[in-house]
Amino acid sequence: QLQLQESGPGLVKPSETLSLTCAVSGAPLMSEIHYWAWVRQPPGKGLEWIGAINYSGNTYYDPSLKRRVTIFTDTSKMEFSLILTSVTAADTAVYYCARGRLLSDYFDYWGQGALATVSS
Amino acid sequence: QSVLTQPPSVSAAPGQRVTISCSGSSSNIGSKYVSWYQQVPGTAPKLLIYDTSERPSGIPDRFSGSKSGTSATLVITGLQTGDEADYYCGTWDNSLSIGVFGGGTKLTVL
């Protein structure tokens, strides 16, 4: 059974960098039919698609975040990561990692979520 | 604003039927599969429907999905109090080359 687990600091100062990691277990990270994504949810609001990476290392980012976001995989550690620079209070959210299915574009497995608060 | 448009809330009595709409465009719903997610507050989203109308194993047939043109619909029949949650539609947008979600619909079972 695939499991995803997010980890990272719960508190980040404004203008600093948020780094989150998603540990993958129970399924291969390098899959030709899946991709790995980050989705966030600000308090009291809806889901926001941040970005994704496929088995070829191709990345896709939301245009509004593209200047500040990087997603990469570490196959030796079976994990993928999110880097978000120059954070502001608007980046406060629960961040989910998820597995996406290529072509169908649905997320079948999700992590439990990690709250990241941007505050001084 | 979300690329996909959902009603903020819907409500119905136990045992009744409710529909949740998701409106998009030719670059997303009109040309791609749609998925639906159920999220109980404080928990991660759960896949309800994939490939527009398919149910993952373990999802009861009370939940069904369909699409017509650039709009998709989630139908829940035989409503139960345990169905109270937020529901999101999702798909890929070919013009933006990103995944997109609807703004979410809060279901209240009266």
mmCIF file of N, CA and C in Angstrom, chain B residues 3 5 9 14 24 66 76 81 96 98 104 107 110:
data_model
loop_
_atom_site.group_PDB
_atom_site.id
_atom_site.type_symbol
_atom_site.label_atom_id
_atom_site.label_comp_id
_atom_site.label_asym_id
_atom_site.label_seq_id
_atom_site.Cartn_x
_atom_site.Cartn_y
_atom_site.Cartn_z
ATOM 1 N N VAL B 3 -10.063 28.125 -11.696
ATOM 2 C CA VAL B 3 -10.300 27.910 -13.121
ATOM 3 C C VAL B 3 -11.617 27.165 -13.325
ATOM 4 N N THR B 5 -15.424 26.192 -11.825
ATOM 5 C CA THR B 5 -16.417 26.850 -10.981
ATOM 6 C C THR B 5 -17.390 25.843 -10.384
ATOM 7 N N SER B 9 -22.057 25.912 -1.922
ATOM 8 C CA SER B 9 -22.714 25.000 -1.008
ATOM 9 C C SER B 9 -23.944 24.369 -1.648
ATOM 10 N N PRO B 14 -31.327 13.628 4.474
ATOM 11 C CA PRO B 14 -30.877 12.235 4.387
ATOM 12 C C PRO B 14 -31.775 11.423 3.478
ATOM 13 N N GLY B 24 -16.148 24.405 -16.531
ATOM 14 C CA GLY B 24 -14.813 24.764 -16.992
ATOM 15 C C GLY B 24 -14.839 25.299 -18.404
ATOM 16 N N SER B 66 -20.314 12.395 -14.177
ATOM 17 C CA SER B 66 -20.572 12.486 -15.612
ATOM 18 C C SER B 66 -20.046 13.814 -16.121
ATOM 19 N N ILE B 76 -24.771 12.381 -5.826
ATOM 20 C CA ILE B 76 -24.765 11.526 -4.641
ATOM 21 C C ILE B 76 -26.212 11.178 -4.336
ATOM 22 N N THR B 81 -25.619 11.157 6.644
ATOM 23 C CA THR B 81 -24.996 12.243 7.410
ATOM 24 C C THR B 81 -23.479 12.201 7.270
ATOM 25 N N LEU B 96 -2.934 26.000 -19.813
ATOM 26 C CA LEU B 96 -2.051 26.419 -18.727
ATOM 27 C C LEU B 96 -0.949 25.395 -18.468
ATOM 28 N N ILE B 98 -1.142 22.881 -16.416
ATOM 29 C CA ILE B 98 -1.129 22.613 -14.988
ATOM 30 C C ILE B 98 -2.422 21.913 -14.594
ATOM 31 N N GLY B 104 -14.492 24.237 -4.658
ATOM 32 C CA GLY B 104 -15.025 23.395 -3.598
ATOM 33 C C GLY B 104 -16.484 23.693 -3.297
ATOM 34 N N LEU B 107 -21.137 20.339 1.288
ATOM 35 C CA LEU B 107 -22.389 19.592 1.329
ATOM 36 C C LEU B 107 -22.882 19.498 2.763
ATOM 37 N N LEU B 110 -29.084 17.864 5.831
ATOM 38 C CA LEU B 110 -29.980 18.500 6.812
ATOM 39 C C LEU B 110 -30.585 17.502 7.792
#
